[in-house]
Amino acid sequence: MKEERYLKDREAIVRADIWKEITSSCKGLRTELGYTNIQIVDFLKEITKTFERDQL
């Protein structure tokens, strides 16, 4: 039971770290490179499609 709790906590930490990296990267794309939020979202959607396609 303790191990399950640890795995859930660990998953939450990893997800938070990933989210932090994505938001930091998006901020850089907006401020340093001048991308709009819509362009960033389109880019992330394209990455997701490629990832899902490669999973098949």
mmCIF file of N, CA and C in Angstrom:
data_model
loop_
_atom_site.group_PDB
_atom_site.id
_atom_site.type_symbol
_atom_site.label_atom_id
_atom_site.label_comp_id
_atom_site.label_asym_id
_atom_site.label_seq_id
_atom_site.Cartn_x
_atom_site.Cartn_y
_atom_site.Cartn_z
ATOM 1 N N MET A 1 0.825 -1.183 0.000
ATOM 2 C CA MET A 1 0.000 0.000 0.000
ATOM 3 C C MET A 1 0.876 1.257 0.000
ATOM 4 N N LYS A 2 1.963 1.235 0.767
ATOM 5 C CA LYS A 2 2.871 2.363 0.793
ATOM 6 C C LYS A 2 3.502 2.573 -0.583
ATOM 7 N N GLU A 3 3.782 1.456 -1.251
ATOM 8 C CA GLU A 3 4.402 1.535 -2.574
ATOM 9 C C GLU A 3 3.460 2.179 -3.587
ATOM 10 N N GLU A 4 2.172 1.847 -3.521
ATOM 11 C CA GLU A 4 1.183 2.460 -4.414
ATOM 12 C C GLU A 4 1.130 3.973 -4.189
ATOM 13 N N ARG A 5 1.129 4.363 -2.947
ATOM 14 C CA ARG A 5 1.101 5.792 -2.605
ATOM 15 C C ARG A 5 2.345 6.493 -3.159
ATOM 16 N N TYR A 6 3.490 5.847 -2.989
ATOM 17 C CA TYR A 6 4.738 6.410 -3.499
ATOM 18 C C TYR A 6 4.666 6.582 -5.013
ATOM 19 N N LEU A 7 4.160 5.564 -5.717
ATOM 20 C CA LEU A 7 4.081 5.641 -7.176
ATOM 21 C C LEU A 7 3.135 6.754 -7.621
ATOM 22 N N LYS A 8 2.026 6.919 -6.933
ATOM 23 C CA LYS A 8 1.091 7.992 -7.276
ATOM 24 C C LYS A 8 1.724 9.357 -7.027
ATOM 25 N N ASP A 9 2.399 9.492 -5.880
ATOM 26 C CA ASP A 9 3.075 10.755 -5.571
ATOM 27 C C ASP A 9 4.164 11.039 -6.593
ATOM 28 N N ARG A 10 4.924 10.022 -6.936
ATOM 29 C CA ARG A 10 6.009 10.173 -7.904
ATOM 30 C C ARG A 10 5.457 10.581 -9.268
ATOM 31 N N GLU A 11 4.357 9.970 -9.683
ATOM 32 C CA GLU A 11 3.736 10.319 -10.961
ATOM 33 C C GLU A 11 3.300 11.781 -10.967
ATOM 34 N N ALA A 12 2.716 12.239 -9.873
ATOM 35 C CA ALA A 12 2.279 13.631 -9.778
ATOM 36 C C ALA A 12 3.471 14.586 -9.874
ATOM 37 N N ILE A 13 4.576 14.223 -9.236
ATOM 38 C CA ILE A 13 5.775 15.066 -9.282
ATOM 39 C C ILE A 13 6.327 15.130 -10.705
ATOM 40 N N VAL A 14 6.389 13.988 -11.362
ATOM 41 C CA VAL A 14 6.907 13.950 -12.730
ATOM 42 C C VAL A 14 6.015 14.770 -13.654
ATOM 43 N N ARG A 15 4.700 14.621 -13.509
ATOM 44 C CA ARG A 15 3.770 15.393 -14.339
ATOM 45 C C ARG A 15 3.938 16.888 -14.102
ATOM 46 N N ALA A 16 4.126 17.289 -12.867
ATOM 47 C CA ALA A 16 4.330 18.709 -12.550
ATOM 48 C C ALA A 16 5.634 19.219 -13.165
ATOM 49 N N ASP A 17 6.677 18.397 -13.119
ATOM 50 C CA ASP A 17 7.953 18.789 -13.724
ATOM 51 C C ASP A 17 7.820 18.957 -15.235
ATOM 52 N N ILE A 18 7.101 18.045 -15.857
ATOM 53 C CA ILE A 18 6.888 18.140 -17.309
ATOM 54 C C ILE A 18 6.101 19.405 -17.636
ATOM 55 N N TRP A 19 5.052 19.664 -16.872
ATOM 56 C CA TRP A 19 4.241 20.865 -17.096
ATOM 57 C C TRP A 19 5.085 22.123 -16.947
ATOM 58 N N LYS A 20 5.947 22.153 -15.934
ATOM 59 C CA LYS A 20 6.813 23.305 -15.708
ATOM 60 C C LYS A 20 7.739 23.523 -16.908
ATOM 61 N N GLU A 21 8.305 22.454 -17.437
ATOM 62 C CA GLU A 21 9.192 22.559 -18.597
ATOM 63 C C GLU A 21 8.442 23.061 -19.830
ATOM 64 N N ILE A 22 7.242 22.551 -20.037
ATOM 65 C CA ILE A 22 6.444 22.982 -21.202
ATOM 66 C C ILE A 22 6.104 24.461 -21.089
ATOM 67 N N THR A 23 5.640 24.891 -19.914
ATOM 68 C CA THR A 23 5.264 26.304 -19.775
ATOM 69 C C THR A 23 6.481 27.217 -19.890
ATOM 70 N N SER A 24 7.620 26.778 -19.362
ATOM 71 C CA SER A 24 8.835 27.584 -19.495
ATOM 72 C C SER A 24 9.255 27.703 -20.954
ATOM 73 N N SER A 25 9.178 26.597 -21.674
ATOM 74 C CA SER A 25 9.530 26.609 -23.097
ATOM 75 C C SER A 25 8.588 27.505 -23.893
ATOM 76 N N CYS A 26 7.305 27.430 -23.570
ATOM 77 C CA CYS A 26 6.319 28.253 -24.272
ATOM 78 C C CYS A 26 6.566 29.737 -24.004
ATOM 79 N N LYS A 27 6.931 30.053 -22.786
ATOM 80 C CA LYS A 27 7.228 31.450 -22.452
ATOM 81 C C LYS A 27 8.404 31.944 -23.289
ATOM 82 N N GLY A 28 9.426 31.110 -23.424
ATOM 83 C CA GLY A 28 10.577 31.465 -24.254
ATOM 84 C C GLY A 28 10.194 31.642 -25.712
ATOM 85 N N LEU A 29 9.341 30.763 -26.213
ATOM 86 C CA LEU A 29 8.893 30.888 -27.604
ATOM 87 C C LEU A 29 8.153 32.200 -27.828
ATOM 88 N N ARG A 30 7.341 32.596 -26.835
ATOM 89 C CA ARG A 30 6.578 33.841 -26.969
ATOM 90 C C ARG A 30 7.477 35.063 -26.861
ATOM 91 N N THR A 31 8.286 35.107 -25.815
ATOM 92 C CA THR A 31 9.041 36.334 -25.543
ATOM 93 C C THR A 31 10.292 36.469 -26.411
ATOM 94 N N GLU A 32 11.016 35.395 -26.598
ATOM 95 C CA GLU A 32 12.286 35.479 -27.320
ATOM 96 C C GLU A 32 12.129 35.341 -28.832
ATOM 97 N N LEU A 33 11.170 34.528 -29.253
ATOM 98 C CA LEU A 33 11.036 34.264 -30.690
ATOM 99 C C LEU A 33 9.787 34.878 -31.308
ATOM 100 N N GLY A 34 8.908 35.427 -30.475
ATOM 101 C CA GLY A 34 7.747 36.144 -30.987
ATOM 102 C C GLY A 34 6.588 35.280 -31.463
ATOM 103 N N TYR A 35 6.548 34.010 -31.056
ATOM 104 C CA TYR A 35 5.419 33.164 -31.441
ATOM 105 C C TYR A 35 4.168 33.572 -30.666
ATOM 106 N N THR A 36 3.015 33.367 -31.272
ATOM 107 C CA THR A 36 1.751 33.613 -30.580
ATOM 108 C C THR A 36 1.323 32.340 -29.859
ATOM 109 N N ASN A 37 0.393 32.494 -28.921
ATOM 110 C CA ASN A 37 -0.123 31.322 -28.206
ATOM 111 C C ASN A 37 -0.744 30.319 -29.167
ATOM 112 N N ILE A 38 -1.443 30.806 -30.165
ATOM 113 C CA ILE A 38 -2.087 29.918 -31.139
ATOM 114 C C ILE A 38 -1.041 29.133 -31.919
ATOM 115 N N GLN A 39 0.046 29.770 -32.306
ATOM 116 C CA GLN A 39 1.111 29.064 -33.011
ATOM 117 C C GLN A 39 1.734 27.988 -32.126
ATOM 118 N N ILE A 40 1.901 28.300 -30.864
ATOM 119 C CA ILE A 40 2.473 27.330 -29.925
ATOM 120 C C ILE A 40 1.529 26.146 -29.752
ATOM 121 N N VAL A 41 0.244 26.412 -29.598
ATOM 122 C CA VAL A 41 -0.735 25.334 -29.446
ATOM 123 C C VAL A 41 -0.743 24.453 -30.690
ATOM 124 N N ASP A 42 -0.711 25.053 -31.864
ATOM 125 C CA ASP A 42 -0.669 24.269 -33.101
ATOM 126 C C ASP A 42 0.569 23.385 -33.157
ATOM 127 N N PHE A 43 1.688 23.931 -32.718
ATOM 128 C CA PHE A 43 2.934 23.178 -32.679
ATOM 129 C C PHE A 43 2.827 21.988 -31.715
ATOM 130 N N LEU A 44 2.269 22.226 -30.527
ATOM 131 C CA LEU A 44 2.098 21.143 -29.559
ATOM 132 C C LEU A 44 1.131 20.078 -30.073
ATOM 133 N N LYS A 45 0.089 20.491 -30.781
ATOM 134 C CA LYS A 45 -0.841 19.526 -31.376
ATOM 135 C C LYS A 45 -0.119 18.655 -32.399
ATOM 136 N N GLU A 46 0.743 19.257 -33.192
ATOM 137 C CA GLU A 46 1.495 18.515 -34.196
ATOM 138 C C GLU A 46 2.434 17.500 -33.533
ATOM 139 N N ILE A 47 3.073 17.918 -32.454
ATOM 140 C CA ILE A 47 3.932 16.999 -31.705
ATOM 141 C C ILE A 47 3.112 15.823 -31.177
ATOM 142 N N THR A 48 1.929 16.111 -30.649
ATOM 143 C CA THR A 48 1.057 15.061 -30.108
ATOM 144 C C THR A 48 0.648 14.088 -31.200
ATOM 145 N N LYS A 49 0.275 14.598 -32.363
ATOM 146 C CA LYS A 49 -0.107 13.723 -33.482
ATOM 147 C C LYS A 49 1.044 12.812 -33.875
ATOM 148 N N THR A 50 2.240 13.370 -33.953
ATOM 149 C CA THR A 50 3.413 12.572 -34.317
ATOM 150 C C THR A 50 3.676 11.503 -33.264
ATOM 151 N N PHE A 51 3.585 11.879 -32.003
ATOM 152 C CA PHE A 51 3.793 10.918 -30.921
ATOM 153 C C PHE A 51 2.779 9.794 -30.989
ATOM 154 N N GLU A 52 1.493 10.145 -31.161
ATOM 155 C CA GLU A 52 0.440 9.125 -31.214
ATOM 156 C C GLU A 52 0.623 8.218 -32.427
ATOM 157 N N ARG A 53 1.010 8.780 -33.545
ATOM 158 C CA ARG A 53 1.236 7.989 -34.753
ATOM 159 C C ARG A 53 2.387 6.993 -34.526
ATOM 160 N N ASP A 54 3.433 7.446 -33.895
ATOM 161 C CA ASP A 54 4.582 6.579 -33.651
ATOM 162 C C ASP A 54 4.289 5.499 -32.621
ATOM 163 N N GLN A 55 3.277 5.681 -31.801
ATOM 164 C CA GLN A 55 2.913 4.685 -30.811
ATOM 165 C C GLN A 55 2.207 3.476 -31.433
ATOM 166 N N LEU A 56 1.637 3.661 -32.606
ATOM 167 C CA LEU A 56 0.900 2.560 -33.250
ATOM 168 C C LEU A 56 1.770 1.514 -33.802
#
